[in-house]
Amino acid sequence: MQNTIRIIGIDPGLRRTGWGIIETLGNSLRFVASGTVISDGEMDLASRLCQLHDGLADVVHSYQPHEAAVEQTFVNKDATATLKLGQARGIAMLVPARAGLRVAEYAPNAVKKAVIGVGHGEKQQIHMMLKVLMPKVQFKGNDAADALAIAICHAHNRQAVTSRLAALAG
């Protein structure tokens, strides 16, 4: 007998961290909620990271997901921006881990392939496929849409990832 699994997908960013909650039962997907945690760009870095932490912790506490998935960071030419994104990504991984969830990581191309069928695509293609896969989906902005796509990617890959993580845990 299968159980419904609630998944949080997180699209990390220092300014805006998107989150999306879905439920999966077998091959079916159901939209639960989505949103964005925003940090105040006028504040110092440590305070902004605290805002992201507290906002994500509230989401995890409110929706009680069973599993988490976070998008992997890409490296760009601006080392400072990459480092700040990495710090926000650390918060995105820490919050669900502190809540006792296993956290899977997915490359941006893997997320796109899981949702639109190819590893490269436009944001509008992701938005369209989210509406096809979950007709009741609601999201405001690219960050929340990307987070939902990350959750869907995990739903499609969770068996293999969960087995790998369990083996590593011993």
mmCIF file of C-alpha atoms in Angstrom:
data_model
loop_
_atom_site.group_PDB
_atom_site.id
_atom_site.type_symbol
_atom_site.label_atom_id
_atom_site.label_comp_id
_atom_site.label_asym_id
_atom_site.label_seq_id
_atom_site.Cartn_x
_atom_site.Cartn_y
_atom_site.Cartn_z
ATOM 1 C CA MET A 1 0.000 0.000 0.000
ATOM 2 C CA GLN A 2 1.325 3.430 -0.946
ATOM 3 C CA ASN A 3 1.233 6.528 1.229
ATOM 4 C CA THR A 4 0.951 10.125 0.148
ATOM 5 C CA ILE A 5 4.342 11.832 0.328
ATOM 6 C CA ARG A 6 4.521 15.594 0.857
ATOM 7 C CA ILE A 7 7.567 17.202 -0.755
ATOM 8 C CA ILE A 8 8.977 20.698 -0.403
ATOM 9 C CA GLY A 9 11.015 22.015 -3.303
ATOM 10 C CA ILE A 10 13.296 24.963 -2.589
ATOM 11 C CA ASP A 11 14.830 27.338 -5.127
ATOM 12 C CA PRO A 12 17.524 29.143 -3.110
ATOM 13 C CA GLY A 13 18.378 32.783 -3.578
ATOM 14 C CA LEU A 14 19.598 35.547 -1.297
ATOM 15 C CA ARG A 15 16.954 38.050 -2.408
ATOM 16 C CA ARG A 16 14.143 35.575 -3.020
ATOM 17 C CA THR A 17 13.994 31.919 -2.036
ATOM 18 C CA GLY A 18 11.113 30.133 -3.704
ATOM 19 C CA TRP A 19 9.315 27.216 -2.088
ATOM 20 C CA GLY A 20 6.705 24.823 -3.371
ATOM 21 C CA ILE A 21 4.820 22.012 -1.661
ATOM 22 C CA ILE A 22 3.327 19.095 -3.568
ATOM 23 C CA GLU A 23 1.948 15.699 -2.652
ATOM 24 C CA THR A 24 2.603 12.575 -4.636
ATOM 25 C CA LEU A 25 0.797 9.255 -4.528
ATOM 26 C CA GLY A 26 2.116 6.797 -7.060
ATOM 27 C CA ASN A 27 2.333 8.756 -10.307
ATOM 28 C CA SER A 28 -0.203 11.425 -9.329
ATOM 29 C CA LEU A 29 0.831 14.913 -8.241
ATOM 30 C CA ARG A 30 -1.206 17.386 -6.233
ATOM 31 C CA PHE A 31 -0.424 21.047 -5.620
ATOM 32 C CA VAL A 32 -0.498 22.078 -1.947
ATOM 33 C CA ALA A 33 1.066 25.565 -1.717
ATOM 34 C CA SER A 34 3.863 27.795 -2.976
ATOM 35 C CA GLY A 35 5.463 31.108 -2.184
ATOM 36 C CA THR A 36 8.617 33.119 -1.806
ATOM 37 C CA VAL A 37 10.660 34.113 1.226
ATOM 38 C CA ILE A 38 12.141 37.553 0.637
ATOM 39 C CA SER A 39 15.107 39.063 2.462
ATOM 40 C CA ASP A 40 15.568 42.781 2.969
ATOM 41 C CA GLY A 41 18.347 43.974 0.661
ATOM 42 C CA GLU A 42 19.046 46.930 2.977
ATOM 43 C CA MET A 43 20.112 44.621 5.813
ATOM 44 C CA ASP A 44 23.499 43.031 6.426
ATOM 45 C CA LEU A 45 24.175 39.529 5.086
ATOM 46 C CA ALA A 46 23.780 37.733 8.428
ATOM 47 C CA SER A 47 20.378 39.349 9.030
ATOM 48 C CA ARG A 48 19.229 38.451 5.520
ATOM 49 C CA LEU A 49 20.249 34.829 6.060
ATOM 50 C CA CYS A 50 18.274 34.850 9.323
ATOM 51 C CA GLN A 51 15.226 36.138 7.432
ATOM 52 C CA LEU A 52 15.537 33.289 4.931
ATOM 53 C CA HIS A 53 15.999 30.751 7.732
ATOM 54 C CA ASP A 54 13.024 31.971 9.732
ATOM 55 C CA GLY A 55 10.761 32.191 6.675
ATOM 56 C CA LEU A 56 11.623 28.681 5.472
ATOM 57 C CA ALA A 57 11.351 27.289 9.004
ATOM 58 C CA ASP A 58 7.806 28.700 9.211
ATOM 59 C CA VAL A 59 6.905 27.018 5.903
ATOM 60 C CA VAL A 60 8.337 23.660 6.983
ATOM 61 C CA HIS A 61 6.556 23.902 10.331
ATOM 62 C CA SER A 62 3.231 24.875 8.719
ATOM 63 C CA TYR A 63 3.154 22.259 5.939
ATOM 64 C CA GLN A 64 5.070 19.376 7.562
ATOM 65 C CA PRO A 65 6.697 17.916 4.419
ATOM 66 C CA HIS A 66 8.140 14.399 4.484
ATOM 67 C CA GLU A 67 10.998 15.063 2.050
ATOM 68 C CA ALA A 68 12.899 18.045 0.652
ATOM 69 C CA ALA A 69 14.657 18.883 -2.587
ATOM 70 C CA VAL A 70 16.943 21.839 -3.292
ATOM 71 C CA GLU A 71 18.332 23.076 -6.591
ATOM 72 C CA GLN A 72 22.114 22.877 -6.926
ATOM 73 C CA THR A 73 24.037 26.100 -7.344
ATOM 74 C CA PHE A 74 25.545 27.022 -10.645
ATOM 75 C CA VAL A 75 28.854 28.859 -10.753
ATOM 76 C CA ASN A 76 29.051 32.160 -12.600
ATOM 77 C CA LYS A 77 31.725 34.743 -13.283
ATOM 78 C CA ASP A 78 30.913 36.847 -10.203
ATOM 79 C CA ALA A 79 32.582 35.027 -7.311
ATOM 80 C CA THR A 80 30.955 37.252 -4.677
ATOM 81 C CA ALA A 81 27.446 36.592 -6.022
ATOM 82 C CA THR A 82 28.196 32.858 -6.236
ATOM 83 C CA LEU A 83 29.380 32.821 -2.622
ATOM 84 C CA LYS A 84 26.258 34.656 -1.409
ATOM 85 C CA LEU A 85 24.033 32.254 -3.351
ATOM 86 C CA GLY A 86 25.921 29.369 -1.762
ATOM 87 C CA GLN A 87 25.214 30.790 1.679
ATOM 88 C CA ALA A 88 21.500 31.087 0.883
ATOM 89 C CA ARG A 89 21.612 27.534 -0.445
ATOM 90 C CA GLY A 90 23.142 26.422 2.851
ATOM 91 C CA ILE A 91 20.111 27.863 4.657
ATOM 92 C CA ALA A 92 17.813 26.116 2.151
ATOM 93 C CA MET A 93 19.456 22.790 3.017
ATOM 94 C CA LEU A 94 19.816 23.433 6.757
ATOM 95 C CA VAL A 95 16.167 24.219 7.487
ATOM 96 C CA PRO A 96 14.684 20.915 6.256
ATOM 97 C CA ALA A 97 17.657 18.945 7.600
ATOM 98 C CA ARG A 98 17.102 20.452 11.080
ATOM 99 C CA ALA A 99 13.443 19.400 10.768
ATOM 100 C CA GLY A 100 14.622 15.800 10.296
ATOM 101 C CA LEU A 101 14.086 15.616 6.533
ATOM 102 C CA ARG A 102 16.453 14.080 4.033
ATOM 103 C CA VAL A 103 17.451 16.677 1.488
ATOM 104 C CA ALA A 104 17.989 15.717 -2.161
ATOM 105 C CA GLU A 105 19.831 17.976 -4.590
ATOM 106 C CA TYR A 106 19.150 18.399 -8.300
ATOM 107 C CA ALA A 107 20.967 20.228 -11.068
ATOM 108 C CA PRO A 108 18.917 22.847 -12.934
ATOM 109 C CA ASN A 109 19.055 20.781 -16.150
ATOM 110 C CA ALA A 110 17.719 17.690 -14.332
ATOM 111 C CA VAL A 111 14.806 19.744 -13.001
ATOM 112 C CA LYS A 112 13.945 21.039 -16.468
ATOM 113 C CA LYS A 113 14.238 17.563 -17.973
ATOM 114 C CA ALA A 114 11.865 16.133 -15.341
ATOM 115 C CA VAL A 115 9.250 18.828 -15.945
ATOM 116 C CA ILE A 116 9.459 19.774 -19.626
ATOM 117 C CA GLY A 117 11.253 16.738 -21.036
ATOM 118 C CA VAL A 118 14.489 18.463 -22.054
ATOM 119 C CA GLY A 119 17.403 19.861 -20.064
ATOM 120 C CA HIS A 120 17.207 23.331 -21.552
ATOM 121 C CA GLY A 121 14.064 25.415 -21.746
ATOM 122 C CA GLU A 122 12.433 28.712 -20.985
ATOM 123 C CA LYS A 123 10.641 29.728 -17.788
ATOM 124 C CA GLN A 124 7.353 29.929 -19.702
ATOM 125 C CA GLN A 125 7.660 26.242 -20.658
ATOM 126 C CA ILE A 126 8.046 25.341 -16.982
ATOM 127 C CA HIS A 127 5.021 27.482 -16.073
ATOM 128 C CA MET A 128 2.929 25.818 -18.772
ATOM 129 C CA MET A 129 3.919 22.279 -17.752
ATOM 130 C CA LEU A 130 3.215 23.000 -14.084
ATOM 131 C CA LYS A 131 -0.348 23.877 -15.099
ATOM 132 C CA VAL A 132 -0.616 20.706 -17.181
ATOM 133 C CA LEU A 133 0.769 18.441 -14.447
ATOM 134 C CA MET A 134 -1.209 20.088 -11.626
ATOM 135 C CA PRO A 135 -4.270 21.934 -12.981
ATOM 136 C CA LYS A 136 -4.990 23.623 -9.615
ATOM 137 C CA VAL A 137 -1.443 24.975 -9.269
ATOM 138 C CA GLN A 138 -0.957 28.554 -8.106
ATOM 139 C CA PHE A 139 2.331 30.418 -8.031
ATOM 140 C CA LYS A 140 3.478 34.000 -8.125
ATOM 141 C CA GLY A 141 6.758 34.504 -9.916
ATOM 142 C CA ASN A 142 9.592 32.397 -11.230
ATOM 143 C CA ASP A 143 11.036 31.508 -7.821
ATOM 144 C CA ALA A 144 7.887 29.735 -6.606
ATOM 145 C CA ALA A 145 7.425 28.073 -10.022
ATOM 146 C CA ASP A 146 11.015 26.836 -9.992
ATOM 147 C CA ALA A 147 10.553 25.457 -6.472
ATOM 148 C CA LEU A 148 7.478 23.514 -7.595
ATOM 149 C CA ALA A 149 9.493 22.155 -10.527
ATOM 150 C CA ILE A 150 12.216 21.028 -8.095
ATOM 151 C CA ALA A 151 9.593 19.231 -5.995
ATOM 152 C CA ILE A 152 8.230 17.505 -9.126
ATOM 153 C CA CYS A 153 11.741 16.473 -10.146
ATOM 154 C CA HIS A 154 12.166 14.888 -6.726
ATOM 155 C CA ALA A 155 8.790 13.156 -7.004
ATOM 156 C CA HIS A 156 9.959 11.561 -10.262
ATOM 157 C CA ASN A 157 13.379 10.589 -8.886
ATOM 158 C CA ARG A 158 12.705 10.022 -5.192
ATOM 159 C CA GLN A 159 12.915 6.223 -5.143
ATOM 160 C CA ALA A 160 16.471 6.163 -6.462
ATOM 161 C CA VAL A 161 17.547 9.179 -4.386
ATOM 162 C CA THR A 162 15.930 7.900 -1.177
ATOM 163 C CA SER A 163 17.624 4.513 -1.590
ATOM 164 C CA ARG A 164 21.016 6.176 -2.191
ATOM 165 C CA LEU A 165 20.643 8.482 0.830
ATOM 166 C CA ALA A 166 19.593 5.562 3.055
ATOM 167 C CA ALA A 167 22.627 3.558 1.926
ATOM 168 C CA LEU A 168 24.937 6.470 2.728
ATOM 169 C CA ALA A 169 23.359 6.895 6.166
ATOM 170 C CA GLY A 170 24.264 3.302 6.909
#
